[in-house]
């Protein structure tokens, strides 16, 4: 099935009207009474560029109209912002307007409030014999993957591939993907505020009087929370091995998952609020492009490729020049994803 576009037609047309146009054109594999999980990212606490809940409410309304029983979900994360455990994450969701009352459906943490409601599924491609994901994969009859398409500091871009990869992954699987990552300090930006030391779960980040912080790589587990929570973005991700391996691991996790959900899943990418980095970062980021609209599709690789074309690949290459994001597409092809 082909990709579907719904661009914002004129300055006066709001994005919600464009989303309604897209939904009116979309096919779906859902049956009457199917429970359909809407996978999205409701934004880290303090983030300003996440998608507002009005779009999700429209998708919920559309799914109800089709006879499905939608629910909205995300999973717990590695770092200690506002989404580390299920309780925190649901509070953050509510602060951002993602409530049952507003959306008209349940809002859930798909790997459980403690992050331990997970299953292992076969993989056996290049890096992982199995991948561990939220148990929702076996509980919902269908999925609608709703992704905010934008830049990402480690993957170059974040869209549908990342939303099913990191998005469904258990904390352990997220850690396996990040295992070779560690923080690297940009001293001229650092204000020596100590946040990175406070949030580090292992004691790897240390700071003594009158010195810049240091990061003990033997103790570092690559959780990236110091990077995500540094208020002045003075930390960047360095990979101890080949940075391409991270790209491959993200795609490999998505590919394993895709084998289980491909017959019952559709995608919508929102090309709105296109910022350099993901919605995991607190704070307000500069928007790089005027809003474009929405793309609907039936395969994560195809919809992300087209989304990149729409925003201009150079924008991602120039913004994250150290990230070999192209490897995601090469690897997807190599493993038949
Ligand atoms: S959080 Fe950022 S600014 Fe603060 S000490 Fe750490 S690296 Fe420096
Ligand atoms: S130093 Fe390593 S373990 Fe500590 S917060 Fe940063 S990435 Fe995580």
PDB file of C-alpha atoms in Angstrom, residues 40-319:
ATOM      1  CA  UNK A  40       3.327   7.772  20.788  1.00  0.00           C
ATOM      2  CA  UNK A  41       5.668   9.934  22.854  1.00  0.00           C
ATOM      3  CA  UNK A  42       3.893  12.431  25.113  1.00  0.00           C
ATOM      4  CA  UNK A  43       7.076  14.395  25.753  1.00  0.00           C
ATOM      5  CA  UNK A  44       9.550  14.536  28.607  1.00  0.00           C
ATOM      6  CA  UNK A  45       8.658  16.713  31.575  1.00  0.00           C
ATOM      7  CA  UNK A  46       9.647  20.283  30.669  1.00  0.00           C
ATOM      8  CA  UNK A  47       9.781  19.576  26.926  1.00  0.00           C
ATOM      9  CA  UNK A  48       7.929  22.093  24.752  1.00  0.00           C
ATOM     10  CA  UNK A  49       7.962  20.504  21.318  1.00  0.00           C
ATOM     11  CA  UNK A  50       5.960  17.304  21.871  1.00  0.00           C
ATOM     12  CA  UNK A  51       2.785  16.878  19.828  1.00  0.00           C
ATOM     13  CA  UNK A  52      -0.196  18.357  21.639  1.00  0.00           C
ATOM     14  CA  UNK A  53      -2.923  15.797  22.483  1.00  0.00           C
ATOM     15  CA  UNK A  54      -5.519  17.237  20.100  1.00  0.00           C
ATOM     16  CA  UNK A  55      -4.076  15.168  17.241  1.00  0.00           C
ATOM     17  CA  UNK A  56      -4.232  11.960  19.235  1.00  0.00           C
ATOM     18  CA  UNK A  57      -7.804  12.718  20.250  1.00  0.00           C
ATOM     19  CA  UNK A  58      -8.689  12.910  16.568  1.00  0.00           C
ATOM     20  CA  UNK A  59      -7.016   9.544  15.917  1.00  0.00           C
ATOM     21  CA  UNK A  60      -8.887   8.038  18.868  1.00  0.00           C
ATOM     22  CA  UNK A  61     -12.147   9.391  17.462  1.00  0.00           C
ATOM     23  CA  UNK A  62     -11.334   7.865  14.042  1.00  0.00           C
ATOM     24  CA  UNK A  63     -10.544   4.470  15.556  1.00  0.00           C
ATOM     25  CA  UNK A  64     -13.778   4.505  17.554  1.00  0.00           C
ATOM     26  CA  UNK A  65     -15.621   5.307  14.348  1.00  0.00           C
ATOM     27  CA  UNK A  66     -14.053   2.171  12.786  1.00  0.00           C
ATOM     28  CA  UNK A  67     -15.361   0.058  15.666  1.00  0.00           C
ATOM     29  CA  UNK A  68     -11.940  -0.415  17.299  1.00  0.00           C
ATOM     30  CA  UNK A  69     -11.158   0.030  20.991  1.00  0.00           C
ATOM     31  CA  UNK A  70      -8.155   2.348  21.087  1.00  0.00           C
ATOM     32  CA  UNK A  71      -5.776   3.026  23.940  1.00  0.00           C
ATOM     33  CA  UNK A  72      -2.672   5.212  24.093  1.00  0.00           C
ATOM     34  CA  UNK A  73       0.655   3.915  25.384  1.00  0.00           C
ATOM     35  CA  UNK A  74       4.343   4.535  25.887  1.00  0.00           C
ATOM     36  CA  UNK A  75       7.061   2.639  27.786  1.00  0.00           C
ATOM     37  CA  UNK A  76       9.395   3.468  30.664  1.00  0.00           C
ATOM     38  CA  UNK A  77      12.799   4.973  29.850  1.00  0.00           C
ATOM     39  CA  UNK A  78      16.400   4.747  31.059  1.00  0.00           C
ATOM     40  CA  UNK A  79      16.931   8.237  32.396  1.00  0.00           C
ATOM     41  CA  UNK A  80      15.410   9.853  35.439  1.00  0.00           C
ATOM     42  CA  UNK A  81      13.381  12.731  34.008  1.00  0.00           C
ATOM     43  CA  UNK A  82       9.615  12.535  34.165  1.00  0.00           C
ATOM     44  CA  UNK A  83       9.200   9.142  32.488  1.00  0.00           C
ATOM     45  CA  UNK A  84      11.588   6.840  34.345  1.00  0.00           C
ATOM     46  CA  UNK A  85       8.834   4.708  35.849  1.00  0.00           C
ATOM     47  CA  UNK A  86       5.214   4.263  34.940  1.00  0.00           C
ATOM     48  CA  UNK A  87       3.810   6.458  37.677  1.00  0.00           C
ATOM     49  CA  UNK A  88       6.051   9.404  36.778  1.00  0.00           C
ATOM     50  CA  UNK A  89       5.400   8.922  33.114  1.00  0.00           C
ATOM     51  CA  UNK A  90       1.617   8.926  33.528  1.00  0.00           C
ATOM     52  CA  UNK A  91       1.892  12.116  35.588  1.00  0.00           C
ATOM     53  CA  UNK A  92       3.947  13.690  32.808  1.00  0.00           C
ATOM     54  CA  UNK A  93       1.394  12.500  30.249  1.00  0.00           C
ATOM     55  CA  UNK A  94      -1.392  14.132  32.251  1.00  0.00           C
ATOM     56  CA  UNK A  95       0.594  17.386  32.598  1.00  0.00           C
ATOM     57  CA  UNK A  96       0.804  17.416  28.795  1.00  0.00           C
ATOM     58  CA  UNK A  97      -2.918  16.786  28.378  1.00  0.00           C
ATOM     59  CA  UNK A  98      -2.762  13.059  27.623  1.00  0.00           C
ATOM     60  CA  UNK A  99      -5.587  11.960  29.901  1.00  0.00           C
ATOM     61  CA  UNK A 100      -8.460   9.538  29.473  1.00  0.00           C
ATOM     62  CA  UNK A 101     -10.902  12.405  29.963  1.00  0.00           C
ATOM     63  CA  UNK A 102      -9.420  14.445  27.116  1.00  0.00           C
ATOM     64  CA  UNK A 103      -8.551  11.674  24.684  1.00  0.00           C
ATOM     65  CA  UNK A 104     -11.551   9.421  25.207  1.00  0.00           C
ATOM     66  CA  UNK A 105      -9.478   6.283  25.821  1.00  0.00           C
ATOM     67  CA  UNK A 106      -7.125   4.759  28.379  1.00  0.00           C
ATOM     68  CA  UNK A 107      -3.523   5.950  28.683  1.00  0.00           C
ATOM     69  CA  UNK A 108      -1.134   3.149  29.644  1.00  0.00           C
ATOM     70  CA  UNK A 109       2.454   2.191  30.298  1.00  0.00           C
ATOM     71  CA  UNK A 110       2.879  -0.820  28.083  1.00  0.00           C
ATOM     72  CA  UNK A 111       5.799  -2.433  29.930  1.00  0.00           C
ATOM     73  CA  UNK A 112       4.138  -2.028  33.324  1.00  0.00           C
ATOM     74  CA  UNK A 113       4.486   0.622  36.011  1.00  0.00           C
ATOM     75  CA  UNK A 114       7.834  -0.871  37.085  1.00  0.00           C
ATOM     76  CA  UNK A 115       8.987  -1.594  33.551  1.00  0.00           C
ATOM     77  CA  UNK A 116       8.951  -5.370  34.053  1.00  0.00           C
ATOM     78  CA  UNK A 117       5.930  -6.475  32.031  1.00  0.00           C
ATOM     79  CA  UNK A 118       8.025  -7.548  29.058  1.00  0.00           C
ATOM     80  CA  UNK A 119       8.510 -10.442  26.654  1.00  0.00           C
ATOM     81  CA  UNK A 120      11.479 -11.738  24.669  1.00  0.00           C
ATOM     82  CA  UNK A 121      10.929 -12.271  20.981  1.00  0.00           C
ATOM     83  CA  UNK A 122      13.257 -13.964  18.483  1.00  0.00           C
ATOM     84  CA  UNK A 123      15.630 -11.804  16.472  1.00  0.00           C
ATOM     85  CA  UNK A 124      18.886 -13.508  15.457  1.00  0.00           C
ATOM     86  CA  UNK A 125      19.974 -11.014  12.819  1.00  0.00           C
ATOM     87  CA  UNK A 126      23.388  -9.512  13.635  1.00  0.00           C
ATOM     88  CA  UNK A 127      23.488  -8.127  17.191  1.00  0.00           C
ATOM     89  CA  UNK A 128      20.753  -9.755  19.287  1.00  0.00           C
ATOM     90  CA  UNK A 129      19.557 -13.382  19.518  1.00  0.00           C
ATOM     91  CA  UNK A 130      16.330 -12.032  21.028  1.00  0.00           C
ATOM     92  CA  UNK A 131      14.961  -8.572  21.743  1.00  0.00           C
ATOM     93  CA  UNK A 132      12.947  -7.662  24.813  1.00  0.00           C
ATOM     94  CA  UNK A 133       9.848  -5.551  24.345  1.00  0.00           C
ATOM     95  CA  UNK A 134       6.702  -4.478  26.177  1.00  0.00           C
ATOM     96  CA  UNK A 135       4.175  -7.282  26.544  1.00  0.00           C
ATOM     97  CA  UNK A 136       1.591  -5.132  24.806  1.00  0.00           C
ATOM     98  CA  UNK A 137       2.890  -6.690  21.582  1.00  0.00           C
ATOM     99  CA  UNK A 138       0.929  -9.839  22.488  1.00  0.00           C
ATOM    100  CA  UNK A 139      -2.046  -8.103  24.061  1.00  0.00           C
ATOM    101  CA  UNK A 140      -3.321  -5.659  21.451  1.00  0.00           C
ATOM    102  CA  UNK A 141      -4.943  -6.764  18.218  1.00  0.00           C
ATOM    103  CA  UNK A 142      -3.570  -3.789  16.321  1.00  0.00           C
ATOM    104  CA  UNK A 143      -1.279  -0.783  16.493  1.00  0.00           C
ATOM    105  CA  UNK A 144      -1.244   2.730  15.139  1.00  0.00           C
ATOM    106  CA  UNK A 145       2.248   4.179  15.419  1.00  0.00           C
ATOM    107  CA  UNK A 146       1.945   7.947  15.701  1.00  0.00           C
ATOM    108  CA  UNK A 147       5.371   9.564  15.451  1.00  0.00           C
ATOM    109  CA  UNK A 148       6.594  13.117  15.779  1.00  0.00           C
ATOM    110  CA  UNK A 149       9.181  13.326  12.991  1.00  0.00           C
ATOM    111  CA  UNK A 150      12.219  15.430  13.965  1.00  0.00           C
ATOM    112  CA  UNK A 151      15.971  15.285  14.546  1.00  0.00           C
ATOM    113  CA  UNK A 152      17.647  13.056  17.107  1.00  0.00           C
ATOM    114  CA  UNK A 153      21.075  13.397  18.693  1.00  0.00           C
ATOM    115  CA  UNK A 154      22.047   9.720  18.337  1.00  0.00           C
ATOM    116  CA  UNK A 155      19.916   8.451  15.463  1.00  0.00           C
ATOM    117  CA  UNK A 156      19.992  11.605  13.301  1.00  0.00           C
ATOM    118  CA  UNK A 157      16.237  11.549  12.948  1.00  0.00           C
ATOM    119  CA  UNK A 158      13.410  10.149  15.003  1.00  0.00           C
ATOM    120  CA  UNK A 159      10.268   8.820  13.371  1.00  0.00           C
ATOM    121  CA  UNK A 160       8.472   5.522  12.901  1.00  0.00           C
ATOM    122  CA  UNK A 161      11.531   3.231  13.040  1.00  0.00           C
ATOM    123  CA  UNK A 162      12.639   4.670  16.341  1.00  0.00           C
ATOM    124  CA  UNK A 163       9.110   4.784  17.714  1.00  0.00           C
ATOM    125  CA  UNK A 164       8.710   1.026  17.362  1.00  0.00           C
ATOM    126  CA  UNK A 165      12.329   0.254  18.270  1.00  0.00           C
ATOM    127  CA  UNK A 166      13.129   2.317  21.385  1.00  0.00           C
ATOM    128  CA  UNK A 167       9.425   2.910  21.821  1.00  0.00           C
ATOM    129  CA  UNK A 168       8.442  -0.733  22.389  1.00  0.00           C
ATOM    130  CA  UNK A 169      11.766  -1.791  23.920  1.00  0.00           C
ATOM    131  CA  UNK A 170      12.064  -2.738  27.570  1.00  0.00           C
ATOM    132  CA  UNK A 171      14.552  -0.758  29.643  1.00  0.00           C
ATOM    133  CA  UNK A 172      17.007  -3.640  29.266  1.00  0.00           C
ATOM    134  CA  UNK A 173      16.646  -3.584  25.488  1.00  0.00           C
ATOM    135  CA  UNK A 174      17.038   0.195  25.450  1.00  0.00           C
ATOM    136  CA  UNK A 175      20.229  -0.314  27.435  1.00  0.00           C
ATOM    137  CA  UNK A 176      21.468  -2.963  24.982  1.00  0.00           C
ATOM    138  CA  UNK A 177      21.025  -0.503  22.146  1.00  0.00           C
ATOM    139  CA  UNK A 178      22.845   2.270  24.036  1.00  0.00           C
ATOM    140  CA  UNK A 179      25.540   0.005  25.478  1.00  0.00           C
ATOM    141  CA  UNK A 180      28.448   1.579  23.623  1.00  0.00           C
ATOM    142  CA  UNK A 181      27.427   5.195  24.286  1.00  0.00           C
ATOM    143  CA  UNK A 182      29.053   7.518  26.779  1.00  0.00           C
ATOM    144  CA  UNK A 183      29.004  11.267  27.445  1.00  0.00           C
ATOM    145  CA  UNK A 184      31.607  13.664  26.115  1.00  0.00           C
ATOM    146  CA  UNK A 185      31.881  17.131  27.630  1.00  0.00           C
ATOM    147  CA  UNK A 186      31.941  20.375  25.667  1.00  0.00           C
ATOM    148  CA  UNK A 187      33.785  22.385  28.318  1.00  0.00           C
ATOM    149  CA  UNK A 188      33.033  25.818  26.899  1.00  0.00           C
ATOM    150  CA  UNK A 189      29.299  25.212  27.396  1.00  0.00           C
ATOM    151  CA  UNK A 190      29.470  23.637  30.849  1.00  0.00           C
ATOM    152  CA  UNK A 191      28.322  25.821  33.743  1.00  0.00           C
ATOM    153  CA  UNK A 192      29.394  23.225  36.337  1.00  0.00           C
ATOM    154  CA  UNK A 193      25.841  23.062  37.664  1.00  0.00           C
ATOM    155  CA  UNK A 194      26.246  19.453  38.805  1.00  0.00           C
ATOM    156  CA  UNK A 195      23.003  18.154  37.295  1.00  0.00           C
ATOM    157  CA  UNK A 196      24.824  15.392  35.418  1.00  0.00           C
ATOM    158  CA  UNK A 197      26.360  14.190  38.681  1.00  0.00           C
ATOM    159  CA  UNK A 198      23.007  14.271  40.484  1.00  0.00           C
ATOM    160  CA  UNK A 199      21.155  12.252  37.845  1.00  0.00           C
ATOM    161  CA  UNK A 200      23.828   9.643  37.162  1.00  0.00           C
ATOM    162  CA  UNK A 201      22.498   6.315  38.510  1.00  0.00           C
ATOM    163  CA  UNK A 202      25.931   4.659  38.822  1.00  0.00           C
ATOM    164  CA  UNK A 203      28.226   7.354  40.210  1.00  0.00           C
ATOM    165  CA  UNK A 204      30.152   7.459  36.934  1.00  0.00           C
ATOM    166  CA  UNK A 205      29.698  11.239  36.717  1.00  0.00           C
ATOM    167  CA  UNK A 206      31.804  13.036  39.319  1.00  0.00           C
ATOM    168  CA  UNK A 207      32.745  16.643  39.945  1.00  0.00           C
ATOM    169  CA  UNK A 208      35.253  18.069  42.391  1.00  0.00           C
ATOM    170  CA  UNK A 209      35.690  21.689  43.435  1.00  0.00           C
ATOM    171  CA  UNK A 210      36.878  24.007  40.672  1.00  0.00           C
ATOM    172  CA  UNK A 211      36.973  21.234  38.089  1.00  0.00           C
ATOM    173  CA  UNK A 212      34.743  20.264  35.194  1.00  0.00           C
ATOM    174  CA  UNK A 213      32.784  17.021  35.663  1.00  0.00           C
ATOM    175  CA  UNK A 214      34.361  13.738  34.643  1.00  0.00           C
ATOM    176  CA  UNK A 215      32.749  10.486  33.510  1.00  0.00           C
ATOM    177  CA  UNK A 216      34.226   7.135  34.493  1.00  0.00           C
ATOM    178  CA  UNK A 217      33.667   4.955  31.459  1.00  0.00           C
ATOM    179  CA  UNK A 218      34.109   1.737  33.430  1.00  0.00           C
ATOM    180  CA  UNK A 219      31.155   2.688  35.601  1.00  0.00           C
ATOM    181  CA  UNK A 220      29.061   4.315  32.849  1.00  0.00           C
ATOM    182  CA  UNK A 221      26.137   2.204  31.625  1.00  0.00           C
ATOM    183  CA  UNK A 222      25.386   4.465  28.662  1.00  0.00           C
ATOM    184  CA  UNK A 223      21.943   5.444  29.909  1.00  0.00           C
ATOM    185  CA  UNK A 224      22.389   8.961  28.464  1.00  0.00           C
ATOM    186  CA  UNK A 225      20.418  10.647  31.200  1.00  0.00           C
ATOM    187  CA  UNK A 226      23.247  13.076  31.942  1.00  0.00           C
ATOM    188  CA  UNK A 227      23.168  14.011  28.255  1.00  0.00           C
ATOM    189  CA  UNK A 228      19.405  14.330  28.180  1.00  0.00           C
ATOM    190  CA  UNK A 229      19.173  16.393  31.354  1.00  0.00           C
ATOM    191  CA  UNK A 230      22.141  18.753  31.038  1.00  0.00           C
ATOM    192  CA  UNK A 231      20.359  22.124  30.994  1.00  0.00           C
ATOM    193  CA  UNK A 232      22.800  23.729  28.546  1.00  0.00           C
ATOM    194  CA  UNK A 233      23.443  20.754  26.247  1.00  0.00           C
ATOM    195  CA  UNK A 234      27.104  20.621  27.231  1.00  0.00           C
ATOM    196  CA  UNK A 235      27.233  16.848  26.755  1.00  0.00           C
ATOM    197  CA  UNK A 236      27.147  14.947  23.527  1.00  0.00           C
ATOM    198  CA  UNK A 237      27.029  11.222  22.878  1.00  0.00           C
ATOM    199  CA  UNK A 238      30.245   9.496  21.918  1.00  0.00           C
ATOM    200  CA  UNK A 239      30.274   5.861  20.897  1.00  0.00           C
ATOM    201  CA  UNK A 240      33.167   3.696  22.045  1.00  0.00           C
ATOM    202  CA  UNK A 241      32.910   1.525  18.973  1.00  0.00           C
ATOM    203  CA  UNK A 242      31.550   2.173  15.555  1.00  0.00           C
ATOM    204  CA  UNK A 243      28.681   4.669  15.724  1.00  0.00           C
ATOM    205  CA  UNK A 244      27.064   2.744  12.890  1.00  0.00           C
ATOM    206  CA  UNK A 245      26.449  -0.120  15.306  1.00  0.00           C
ATOM    207  CA  UNK A 246      23.932   1.979  17.228  1.00  0.00           C
ATOM    208  CA  UNK A 247      22.042   2.661  14.008  1.00  0.00           C
ATOM    209  CA  UNK A 248      22.033  -1.059  13.262  1.00  0.00           C
ATOM    210  CA  UNK A 249      20.798  -1.977  16.741  1.00  0.00           C
ATOM    211  CA  UNK A 250      17.899   0.454  16.506  1.00  0.00           C
ATOM    212  CA  UNK A 251      16.888  -1.012  13.154  1.00  0.00           C
ATOM    213  CA  UNK A 252      17.433  -4.599  14.282  1.00  0.00           C
ATOM    214  CA  UNK A 253      15.100  -4.175  17.266  1.00  0.00           C
ATOM    215  CA  UNK A 254      12.481  -2.610  14.998  1.00  0.00           C
ATOM    216  CA  UNK A 255      12.876  -5.394  12.427  1.00  0.00           C
ATOM    217  CA  UNK A 256      12.342  -8.143  15.016  1.00  0.00           C
ATOM    218  CA  UNK A 257       9.249  -6.389  16.283  1.00  0.00           C
ATOM    219  CA  UNK A 258       7.967  -5.752  12.788  1.00  0.00           C
ATOM    220  CA  UNK A 259       7.837  -9.491  12.085  1.00  0.00           C
ATOM    221  CA  UNK A 260       5.251  -9.747  14.876  1.00  0.00           C
ATOM    222  CA  UNK A 261       3.091  -6.715  14.106  1.00  0.00           C
ATOM    223  CA  UNK A 262       3.342  -6.039  10.377  1.00  0.00           C
ATOM    224  CA  UNK A 263      -0.100  -7.448   9.563  1.00  0.00           C
ATOM    225  CA  UNK A 264      -1.889  -5.331  12.166  1.00  0.00           C
ATOM    226  CA  UNK A 265      -0.084  -1.992  12.184  1.00  0.00           C
ATOM    227  CA  UNK A 266      -0.360   1.362  10.427  1.00  0.00           C
ATOM    228  CA  UNK A 267       1.694   4.549  10.745  1.00  0.00           C
ATOM    229  CA  UNK A 268       1.219   8.288  10.850  1.00  0.00           C
ATOM    230  CA  UNK A 269       4.224  10.624  10.908  1.00  0.00           C
ATOM    231  CA  UNK A 270       3.552  14.211  11.962  1.00  0.00           C
ATOM    232  CA  UNK A 271       5.898  16.660  10.233  1.00  0.00           C
ATOM    233  CA  UNK A 272       5.188  19.457  12.683  1.00  0.00           C
ATOM    234  CA  UNK A 273       7.387  21.276  15.198  1.00  0.00           C
ATOM    235  CA  UNK A 274      10.474  19.849  13.511  1.00  0.00           C
ATOM    236  CA  UNK A 275      13.205  20.377  16.087  1.00  0.00           C
ATOM    237  CA  UNK A 276      16.875  19.257  16.038  1.00  0.00           C
ATOM    238  CA  UNK A 277      16.404  16.823  18.912  1.00  0.00           C
ATOM    239  CA  UNK A 278      13.823  14.489  20.342  1.00  0.00           C
ATOM    240  CA  UNK A 279      11.016  15.114  22.797  1.00  0.00           C
ATOM    241  CA  UNK A 280      13.062  13.351  25.510  1.00  0.00           C
ATOM    242  CA  UNK A 281      14.894  16.583  26.207  1.00  0.00           C
ATOM    243  CA  UNK A 282      13.469  19.119  28.627  1.00  0.00           C
ATOM    244  CA  UNK A 283      13.379  22.718  27.426  1.00  0.00           C
ATOM    245  CA  UNK A 284      12.441  24.613  24.327  1.00  0.00           C
ATOM    246  CA  UNK A 285      14.199  23.908  21.066  1.00  0.00           C
ATOM    247  CA  UNK A 286      14.313  26.007  17.958  1.00  0.00           C
ATOM    248  CA  UNK A 287      11.921  24.790  15.259  1.00  0.00           C
ATOM    249  CA  UNK A 288      13.917  24.212  12.056  1.00  0.00           C
ATOM    250  CA  UNK A 289      11.126  24.272   9.437  1.00  0.00           C
ATOM    251  CA  UNK A 290       7.571  25.493   8.972  1.00  0.00           C
ATOM    252  CA  UNK A 291       5.008  22.775   9.681  1.00  0.00           C
ATOM    253  CA  UNK A 292       4.415  20.482   6.688  1.00  0.00           C
ATOM    254  CA  UNK A 293       1.572  18.149   7.625  1.00  0.00           C
ATOM    255  CA  UNK A 294       1.174  14.383   7.943  1.00  0.00           C
ATOM    256  CA  UNK A 295       2.220  11.230   6.116  1.00  0.00           C
ATOM    257  CA  UNK A 296       0.300   7.990   6.534  1.00  0.00           C
ATOM    258  CA  UNK A 297       1.786   4.616   5.679  1.00  0.00           C
ATOM    259  CA  UNK A 298       2.064   0.899   6.205  1.00  0.00           C
ATOM    260  CA  UNK A 299       5.792   0.309   6.657  1.00  0.00           C
ATOM    261  CA  UNK A 300       8.146   2.122   9.086  1.00  0.00           C
ATOM    262  CA  UNK A 301      11.139   2.256   6.743  1.00  0.00           C
ATOM    263  CA  UNK A 302       9.116   3.600   3.827  1.00  0.00           C
ATOM    264  CA  UNK A 303       7.375   6.292   5.853  1.00  0.00           C
ATOM    265  CA  UNK A 304      10.621   7.496   7.467  1.00  0.00           C
ATOM    266  CA  UNK A 305      12.427   7.595   4.147  1.00  0.00           C
ATOM    267  CA  UNK A 306       9.672   9.717   2.678  1.00  0.00           C
ATOM    268  CA  UNK A 307       9.531  11.956   5.745  1.00  0.00           C
ATOM    269  CA  UNK A 308      13.256  12.612   5.386  1.00  0.00           C
ATOM    270  CA  UNK A 309      12.774  13.472   1.735  1.00  0.00           C
ATOM    271  CA  UNK A 310      10.035  15.914   2.662  1.00  0.00           C
ATOM    272  CA  UNK A 311      12.057  17.809   5.249  1.00  0.00           C
ATOM    273  CA  UNK A 312      15.271  17.556   3.213  1.00  0.00           C
ATOM    274  CA  UNK A 313      17.941  15.016   4.108  1.00  0.00           C
ATOM    275  CA  UNK A 314      20.539  17.781   4.271  1.00  0.00           C
ATOM    276  CA  UNK A 315      18.763  19.304   7.226  1.00  0.00           C
ATOM    277  CA  UNK A 316      19.456  16.157   9.263  1.00  0.00           C
ATOM    278  CA  UNK A 317      22.960  15.700   7.867  1.00  0.00           C
ATOM    279  CA  UNK A 318      23.891  19.295   8.669  1.00  0.00           C
ATOM    280  CA  UNK A 319      22.277  19.261  12.107  1.00  0.00           C
TER     281      UNK A 319
END
